[in-house]
Amino acid sequence: MLDLKLIREDPAWVEGRLQSRGKGHDLQKVHLLEQEKRAIQAETEALQARRNAISREIGHLKAQQGDASALLEEMQGLGPRLKALELLLRSKEEAVGEVVSQLPNLPDLSVPMGRDENENVELRRWPAASEPEPLPFPAQSHWDIGERLGVLDFDAGALVAGARFTVLRGGGARLSRALINFMLDLHTAEHGYTEVLPPFLVNRESLFGTGQLPKFEEDLFAASDDFFLIPTAEVPVTNLVRGQIVEEEQLPLRMVAWTSCFRREAGAAGKDTRGLIRQHQFDKVELVWITRPEESEAALEQLTRDAEAVLKRLELPFRTVALCTGDLGFAARKTYDLEVWLPGQGRYREISSCSNTGDFQARRMQARLRRKEGKKVEPVHTLNGSGLAVGRTLVAVLENYQQADGSVVIPDVLRPYMGGVSLLEPVVKK
RNA sequence: GGAGAGAUGACCGAGCGGUUUAAGGUGCACGCCUGGAAAGCGUGUGUACUCCAAAAGGGUACCGAGGGUUCGAAUCCCUCUCUCUCCGCCA
């Protein structure tokens, strides 16, 4: 949620920042609605003040057996007028809220200008600045590798659930679990995060807080009773501070959570239909920071490095990209994507997205901090990033560690989590 | 799922239709007292929106949430949510 005061005080600047996302937003409407709202508010509150004064006076008179009929008569006239005004005020408040809650976050000034993902800016590559060496044999896609190994069963996923669901079997299921445990251990033991295991179903308030609602309901799976399956652990974990006032010295909060994630992928028909890249259900290890405003910029750099560390330990080539203004997500002020190299596709694919949302989510959630000096409260800043998307990491391992004979070597750091298994071998078809 | 009891400020807790500002306590902050501290005494102590050029200072709303009754609701009525106790069921 954008700061209404900021919109009021410097609409041109806000409009310009919104414009940089590629879509214009008319703040005139907000301005007008807000003005109307405040006029009605002033009138309503004056009337409420009068009502309160009269009520008090009636109380006095009754206590002294006095005659309150004149006051009661004034109240008769006041009542309906006040009721109508209160109703009108609320509808205006809702109208303002509705418009403002649809506005995306303002891009940070350091975000490169651009229309779409083609204008994102590559910042760095690992392990070298050049494209990774091609494999010394024709690279297979992970779906071919996985099926030959008997670890990815797309037919079974379609059978028990439908399109975009997959069953992991044997070493594949084990590898997924190994990745989750490896990531959680790395972030907790070496990067200082606290592990959280949140609900996978959340309420509307939480989804509003992080910005998925009201605009993106069609991307979510709804369960009954107004619960939604989480599209990312960012939702339940960030919302842990919703409605809270956190003491300044308790910040930053740094949390890591493994969850399954569920997405409709409504707008992605025909995209990535094969393989594990785009599923309705996938696992992800998510990093969340709650910070003081002045430290969120540095926090985004650190969070991104923490995510990069996973790829480095797994020895998977990747690059780090700064999203341009036109490619930013709704809630993001600034975003770095990590893209892993996939030999089977011969290109980099997103495996992590690390964002600083500034005070945008905090305003929607009413998550604040109390300053040690001055006792003032102000919105916290929130950040989130994948560390990493587990399904896509599994894809990257299969494709990067594939051998000419169709087997897949297990990365060194995962072997302790694989019960000593160091190689996945093709099953012999009968 | 059934039966019952609850939800009040940072915390505990009173209030159950009006007697201006939610009693009292604890905590916290500041001050007095003290050689220093404790104790004691005094003062202050939430959030959001809004009025005012700003400050100072006002106003309104908020006693789990939403409706209702009433001239007036923390207090009465209805619905919902959550917590606790017992029973049932269950991984």
XYZ file of C-alpha atoms (C1' of nucleotides) in Angstrom:
521
model
C 0.000 0.000 0.000
C 1.351 3.353 -0.973
C 1.487 6.117 1.604
C -1.584 8.308 1.106
C 0.283 11.305 2.459
C 2.943 10.846 -0.183
C 0.308 10.644 -2.897
C -1.272 13.798 -1.567
C 1.944 15.754 -1.198
C 3.771 14.790 -4.358
C 1.364 13.184 -6.820
C 3.506 14.023 -9.831
C 6.489 12.140 -8.465
C 4.404 9.132 -7.459
C 2.753 9.107 -10.859
C 6.149 9.223 -12.542
C 7.427 6.285 -10.524
C 4.321 4.281 -11.334
C 4.679 5.232 -14.969
C 8.132 3.663 -15.010
C 6.471 0.281 -14.522
C 4.978 0.733 -17.956
C 1.401 1.334 -16.987
C 0.035 4.733 -16.151
C -2.051 5.255 -13.065
C -4.361 8.164 -12.651
C -3.911 9.504 -9.157
C -6.416 12.248 -9.802
C -9.157 9.831 -8.847
C -7.468 8.946 -5.589
C -6.963 12.581 -4.850
C -10.591 13.461 -5.523
C -11.993 10.549 -3.539
C -9.714 11.325 -0.667
C -10.738 14.957 -0.598
C -14.390 13.991 -0.572
C -13.716 11.508 2.153
C -12.006 14.053 4.350
C -14.786 16.601 3.920
C -17.343 14.007 4.956
C -15.125 12.894 7.782
C -14.911 16.431 9.166
C -18.688 16.806 9.027
C -19.316 13.395 10.547
C -16.912 13.921 13.385
C -18.349 17.327 14.223
C -21.772 15.744 14.457
C -20.419 12.863 16.533
C -18.846 15.354 18.885
C -22.197 17.081 19.256
C -23.949 13.790 19.882
C -21.457 12.844 22.558
C -21.848 16.203 24.264
C -25.638 15.948 24.281
C -25.563 12.389 25.575
C -23.359 13.439 28.424
C -25.640 16.344 29.209
C -28.727 14.105 29.193
C -26.958 11.815 31.596
C -26.297 14.738 33.906
C -29.850 16.002 33.775
C -31.357 12.589 34.369
C -29.134 12.108 37.368
C -30.427 15.380 38.817
C -34.021 14.660 37.824
C -33.833 17.563 35.357
C -35.784 18.042 32.150
C -33.951 16.707 29.104
C -36.763 16.946 26.582
C -35.181 19.772 24.562
C -31.957 17.842 24.188
C -33.781 14.652 23.342
C -35.552 16.506 20.610
C -32.308 17.790 19.151
C -31.041 14.214 19.173
C -34.068 13.050 17.239
C -33.032 15.297 14.393
C -29.366 14.453 14.715
C -29.693 10.694 14.681
C -30.727 9.982 11.096
C -28.400 12.615 9.697
C -25.472 11.120 11.557
C -26.351 7.601 10.510
C -26.467 8.649 6.861
C -23.166 10.475 7.141
C -21.442 7.540 8.828
C -22.636 5.269 6.065
C -21.428 7.656 3.415
C -18.076 8.076 5.152
C -17.543 4.379 5.240
C -18.358 3.949 1.582
C -15.877 6.720 0.749
C -13.207 5.119 2.903
C -13.786 1.838 1.155
C -13.627 3.492 -2.233
C -10.284 5.112 -1.405
C -8.958 1.841 -0.004
C -10.072 -0.064 -3.051
C -8.281 2.234 -5.471
C -5.118 2.611 -3.398
C -4.785 -1.099 -2.657
C -4.680 -1.753 -6.408
C -1.656 0.485 -6.929
C 1.675 -1.355 -7.173
C 4.778 -0.394 -5.223
C 7.036 2.390 -6.452
C 10.276 1.122 -8.034
C 13.441 2.143 -6.222
C 15.499 4.777 -7.999
C 18.317 2.249 -8.420
C 16.109 -0.058 -10.494
C 17.056 0.040 -14.186
C 14.398 1.521 -16.450
C 12.875 -0.904 -18.911
C 9.699 -2.297 -20.442
C 9.958 -6.038 -19.840
C 12.304 -8.894 -18.966
C 14.403 -8.215 -22.065
C 15.662 -5.055 -20.423
C 16.701 -6.665 -17.161
C 20.338 -6.058 -16.345
C 22.773 -8.898 -15.729
C 24.939 -8.065 -12.724
C 27.266 -11.045 -12.363
C 27.860 -14.651 -13.324
C 29.284 -17.581 -11.454
C 31.677 -19.348 -11.691
C 32.913 -17.324 -14.673
C 31.804 -14.366 -16.724
C 31.493 -16.532 -19.798
C 28.699 -18.933 -20.713
C 29.252 -22.340 -19.063
C 31.170 -24.945 -21.094
C 28.842 -27.228 -23.012
C 28.746 -30.834 -21.851
C 31.034 -33.172 -23.823
C 27.937 -35.021 -25.113
C 24.430 -33.990 -26.207
C 22.677 -32.624 -23.139
C 19.368 -34.226 -22.252
C 16.428 -32.368 -20.756
C 15.601 -33.137 -17.147
C 12.306 -34.792 -18.112
C 14.145 -37.314 -20.248
C 16.825 -37.847 -17.623
C 14.303 -38.085 -14.828
C 12.069 -40.557 -16.596
C 14.999 -42.747 -17.553
C 16.170 -42.740 -13.952
C 12.668 -43.567 -12.829
C 12.664 -40.587 -10.455
C 10.226 -38.275 -12.269
C 6.808 -39.724 -13.084
C 4.737 -37.208 -15.004
C 2.086 -39.750 -15.990
C 1.505 -40.623 -12.373
C 1.136 -36.946 -11.494
C -1.445 -36.537 -14.240
C -3.206 -39.689 -13.068
C -3.643 -38.778 -9.431
C -4.054 -35.026 -9.833
C -3.794 -33.589 -13.350
C -1.621 -31.534 -15.637
C 1.307 -29.746 -14.009
C 1.580 -32.289 -11.198
C 4.443 -34.748 -10.907
C 5.245 -37.721 -8.715
C 8.843 -37.989 -7.524
C 9.982 -41.539 -6.889
C 12.889 -43.206 -5.160
C 16.083 -41.241 -5.525
C 14.171 -38.274 -6.934
C 11.998 -37.961 -3.870
C 15.069 -38.449 -1.718
C 16.979 -35.829 -3.697
C 14.188 -33.319 -3.205
C 14.222 -33.951 0.526
C 18.022 -33.721 0.540
C 17.885 -30.331 -1.159
C 15.352 -29.025 1.360
C 17.415 -30.196 4.305
C 20.648 -28.924 2.813
C 19.171 -25.480 2.207
C 17.566 -25.234 5.644
C 20.769 -26.344 7.337
C 22.871 -23.871 5.378
C 20.630 -20.905 6.133
C 20.131 -21.726 9.799
C 23.638 -22.896 10.708
C 25.734 -20.568 8.572
C 23.556 -17.599 7.631
C 21.825 -17.093 10.965
C 18.192 -17.605 9.981
C 15.542 -18.974 12.319
C 13.584 -21.876 10.889
C 9.821 -21.536 10.653
C 7.237 -24.104 9.569
C 4.077 -22.116 8.803
C 0.545 -23.097 7.761
C 0.101 -23.933 4.067
C -3.413 -22.500 4.146
C -3.959 -18.837 4.916
C -6.815 -16.374 5.231
C -7.661 -13.392 3.042
C -6.153 -10.881 5.425
C -2.729 -12.465 5.049
C -2.978 -12.503 1.266
C -3.986 -8.867 1.282
C -1.032 -8.077 3.520
C 1.584 -9.399 1.136
C -0.253 -8.099 -1.943
C -1.689 -11.225 -3.623
C -5.200 -9.952 -2.930
C -7.313 -8.303 -4.116
C -5.697 -8.158 -7.545
C -4.364 -11.658 -8.137
C -6.989 -14.006 -6.781
C -7.075 -15.940 -10.058
C -3.466 -17.066 -9.447
C -4.439 -18.792 -6.213
C -6.016 -22.096 -5.317
C -8.954 -21.481 -3.005
C -9.916 -24.085 -0.464
C -13.316 -24.020 1.199
C -14.111 -21.826 4.213
C -12.259 -18.876 2.662
C -8.845 -20.477 3.024
C -6.284 -20.275 0.254
C -3.323 -22.518 -0.471
C -0.170 -20.461 -0.163
C 1.545 -19.520 -3.454
C 4.767 -18.959 -1.485
C 5.939 -19.123 2.130
C 6.390 -15.371 1.876
C 2.679 -15.063 2.678
C 2.459 -16.858 6.034
C 5.966 -15.927 7.181
C 5.838 -12.203 6.391
C 2.382 -12.014 7.930
C 3.795 -13.158 11.245
C 4.276 -9.458 11.992
C 0.890 -8.352 10.682
C -0.755 -5.959 13.108
C 2.284 -6.066 15.372
C 4.481 -3.353 16.784
C 8.016 -4.716 17.021
C 10.637 -3.170 19.278
C 13.466 -1.677 17.235
C 16.155 -3.710 18.976
C 14.461 -6.977 17.967
C 15.090 -6.231 14.298
C 16.071 -7.541 11.897
C 13.995 -10.716 12.029
C 15.441 -13.289 9.659
C 13.414 -16.398 8.973
C 13.731 -19.375 6.675
C 10.828 -21.652 5.852
C 10.311 -24.728 3.756
C 6.816 -25.054 2.344
C 5.048 -26.519 -0.588
C 3.638 -23.783 -2.814
C 0.493 -23.872 -4.915
C -0.212 -21.780 -7.984
C -2.949 -21.837 -10.583
C -0.572 -20.619 -13.317
C -3.699 -19.184 -14.884
C -1.868 -16.891 -17.294
C 0.752 -19.448 -18.305
C -1.280 -21.753 -20.539
C 1.036 -23.482 -22.987
C 4.158 -22.261 -21.202
C 6.675 -24.802 -19.847
C 4.159 -27.601 -20.183
C 6.846 -30.279 -20.016
C 8.937 -31.039 -17.011
C 9.171 -29.666 -13.513
C 9.697 -25.998 -14.327
C 6.119 -24.828 -13.961
C 3.994 -26.918 -11.610
C 0.799 -26.303 -9.693
C 2.592 -27.603 -6.621
C 6.266 -27.240 -5.816
C 8.534 -26.964 -2.804
C 10.483 -23.891 -1.941
C 12.792 -22.748 0.827
C 12.036 -19.097 1.445
C 14.035 -16.384 3.184
C 12.195 -13.517 4.875
C 13.619 -10.444 6.556
C 11.778 -7.877 8.654
C 14.020 -4.839 9.028
C 14.294 -1.230 10.053
C 13.754 1.060 7.049
C 17.352 2.219 6.873
C 18.747 -1.311 6.663
C 16.512 -2.880 4.012
C 18.677 -1.845 1.084
C 21.725 -3.618 2.506
C 19.499 -6.492 3.592
C 18.475 -7.167 -0.002
C 22.146 -7.534 -0.974
C 22.753 -9.916 1.922
C 19.614 -11.942 1.275
C 20.589 -12.307 -2.370
C 24.085 -13.481 -1.390
C 22.546 -16.004 0.986
C 20.491 -17.408 -1.888
C 23.505 -17.390 -4.221
C 25.454 -19.379 -1.633
C 23.140 -22.346 -2.191
C 23.971 -22.463 -5.894
C 27.669 -22.086 -5.210
C 27.683 -24.972 -2.728
C 25.844 -27.079 -5.264
C 28.328 -25.911 -7.910
C 25.566 -24.880 -10.268
C 26.415 -22.089 -12.727
C 24.150 -19.073 -12.429
C 23.819 -15.393 -13.065
C 22.292 -12.609 -11.041
C 19.953 -10.221 -12.763
C 18.434 -6.908 -11.670
C 14.836 -6.709 -12.793
C 13.963 -3.571 -14.696
C 11.070 -1.327 -13.723
C 8.688 -2.968 -16.184
C 9.358 -6.489 -14.884
C 8.946 -5.832 -11.171
C 6.289 -7.698 -9.237
C 3.334 -5.863 -7.727
C 4.739 -5.510 -4.206
C 8.416 -5.127 -5.093
C 10.466 -1.979 -4.799
C 13.540 -3.751 -6.128
C 14.207 -7.339 -7.212
C 17.194 -9.510 -8.050
C 16.554 -12.773 -9.861
C 18.983 -15.675 -9.726
C 18.996 -17.678 -12.921
C 20.559 -21.112 -13.010
C 22.164 -22.585 -16.104
C 20.227 -25.476 -17.624
C 22.294 -27.436 -20.185
C 19.178 -29.261 -21.393
C 17.631 -25.964 -22.423
C 20.891 -24.192 -23.192
C 19.860 -21.169 -21.212
C 19.464 -19.593 -17.803
C 16.186 -20.067 -15.939
C 14.894 -18.256 -12.888
C 15.478 -20.214 -9.694
C 15.176 -17.464 -7.125
C 13.634 -14.036 -6.863
C 14.797 -11.740 -4.073
C 12.805 -8.606 -3.374
C 12.799 -5.638 -1.098
C 9.207 -4.463 -0.750
C 10.176 -1.537 1.474
C 7.207 -0.421 3.551
C 4.649 -1.530 0.946
C 3.615 -4.798 2.568
C 4.145 -3.351 6.040
C 1.544 -0.664 5.360
C -0.940 -3.221 4.097
C -0.246 -5.390 7.128
C 0.098 -2.575 9.648
C 3.435 -4.007 10.735
C 5.356 -1.354 12.626
C 8.425 -0.847 14.726
C 8.833 1.268 17.797
C 11.945 3.408 17.901
C 14.045 3.274 21.021
C 14.511 7.029 20.861
C 11.420 9.131 20.497
C 9.001 6.204 20.921
C 7.620 6.841 17.443
C 6.145 4.006 15.443
C 6.666 3.588 11.718
C 6.233 0.816 9.181
C 8.914 -1.872 9.088
C 10.466 -2.979 5.821
C 9.965 -6.503 4.526
C 12.051 -8.607 2.163
C 11.719 -12.068 0.757
C 13.621 -14.332 -1.552
C 13.756 -17.957 -2.599
C 16.661 -19.824 -1.203
C 15.860 -21.736 -3.442
C 12.950 -23.110 -5.455
C 13.433 -26.814 -4.773
C 11.824 -28.243 -7.907
C 13.873 -26.062 -10.190
C 17.009 -26.838 -8.202
C 16.283 -30.517 -8.749
C 15.996 -29.780 -12.468
C 19.334 -27.961 -12.380
C 21.051 -30.842 -10.588
C 19.710 -33.405 -13.039
C 20.733 -31.384 -16.086
C 24.110 -30.152 -14.855
C 25.248 -33.407 -13.259
C 24.094 -35.698 -16.046
C 26.607 -38.143 -17.538
C 26.927 -39.503 -21.049
C 25.424 -42.833 -19.941
C 22.284 -41.158 -18.590
C 23.274 -41.416 -14.945
C 23.387 -38.393 -12.628
C 26.161 -37.705 -10.130
C 24.993 -36.422 -6.733
C 26.663 -33.112 -5.791
C 29.160 -33.512 -2.934
C 27.253 -31.371 -0.444
C 24.104 -33.466 -0.877
C 25.658 -36.875 -0.319
C 25.354 -36.773 3.481
C 21.657 -36.169 2.936
C 21.380 -39.030 0.423
C 22.480 -41.795 2.749
C 25.807 -41.940 0.964
C 24.327 -42.389 -2.501
C 26.597 -40.688 -5.023
C 25.026 -41.696 -8.315
C 21.524 -42.114 -9.722
C 21.504 -44.749 -12.431
C 18.982 -45.488 -15.193
C 16.570 -48.281 -14.479
C 16.559 -51.073 -17.015
C 13.263 -51.125 -18.906
C 11.657 -54.538 -18.918
C -18.573 -32.611 16.326
C -21.223 -31.917 21.531
C -21.396 -29.143 26.381
C -19.562 -25.116 29.132
C -16.390 -20.701 30.273
C -13.943 -16.679 28.313
C -11.690 -12.443 24.956
C -10.969 -5.114 28.312
C -4.759 -0.696 27.296
C 2.582 -3.194 27.217
C 0.755 -6.861 31.194
C -2.758 -8.263 35.285
C -7.568 -6.905 36.349
C -12.398 -4.007 37.771
C -16.495 -2.169 35.237
C -22.194 -5.174 33.028
C -26.840 1.262 30.068
C -25.340 7.774 31.287
C -22.681 10.944 36.623
C -17.252 14.329 31.143
C -11.462 11.964 29.786
C -11.880 2.806 30.973
C -11.192 2.097 38.541
C -6.974 -0.165 40.665
C -2.344 -2.586 40.252
C 2.236 -4.029 37.633
C 5.721 -2.476 34.126
C 8.062 1.567 31.627
C 9.771 6.942 31.308
C 10.838 11.417 33.798
C 11.205 14.172 38.351
C 11.657 14.637 43.846
C 14.133 12.290 47.844
C 19.486 9.813 48.623
C 26.643 9.993 49.406
C 24.765 6.088 45.889
C 20.863 2.718 45.482
C 16.338 0.416 47.102
C 11.907 1.891 49.134
C 8.705 6.012 49.146
C 6.310 10.250 46.784
C 4.766 12.961 42.291
C 3.892 13.319 37.007
C 3.325 10.970 32.472
C 2.411 6.536 29.557
C -1.743 3.165 23.294
C -3.086 2.979 17.926
C -5.352 4.972 13.499
C -7.520 8.910 11.041
C -8.362 14.049 11.105
C -8.392 19.734 12.193
C -4.462 23.615 12.452
C 0.855 26.729 7.671
C 3.622 24.321 11.685
C 4.209 23.662 16.844
C 1.169 23.743 20.928
C -3.432 21.961 21.212
C -8.215 20.015 19.622
C -11.790 16.282 17.432
C -13.362 11.256 16.048
C -12.905 6.011 16.162
C -11.034 1.669 18.622
C -12.806 -2.764 25.260
C -11.862 -10.047 19.745
C -14.658 -8.908 14.567
C -19.228 -7.484 12.207
C -24.362 -6.155 12.616
C -28.603 -4.517 15.798
C -31.517 -2.138 20.004
C -31.179 2.922 22.404
C -31.367 9.958 22.848
C -26.772 7.369 24.729
C -23.420 0.626 24.509
C -17.109 -2.016 27.095
C -22.004 -3.018 29.415
C -28.239 -5.479 26.323
C -29.468 -8.669 21.634
C -27.796 -11.464 17.023
C -23.889 -13.616 13.860
C -18.873 -14.897 13.354
C -13.623 -15.684 14.899
C -10.227 -17.155 18.436
C -8.672 -19.133 23.445
C -9.464 -22.434 27.657
C -11.977 -26.921 30.193
C -14.608 -31.609 29.666
C -16.519 -35.404 26.207
C -16.254 -37.661 21.298
C -13.227 -38.409 16.961
C -8.395 -38.328 14.788
C -2.462 -38.175 12.396
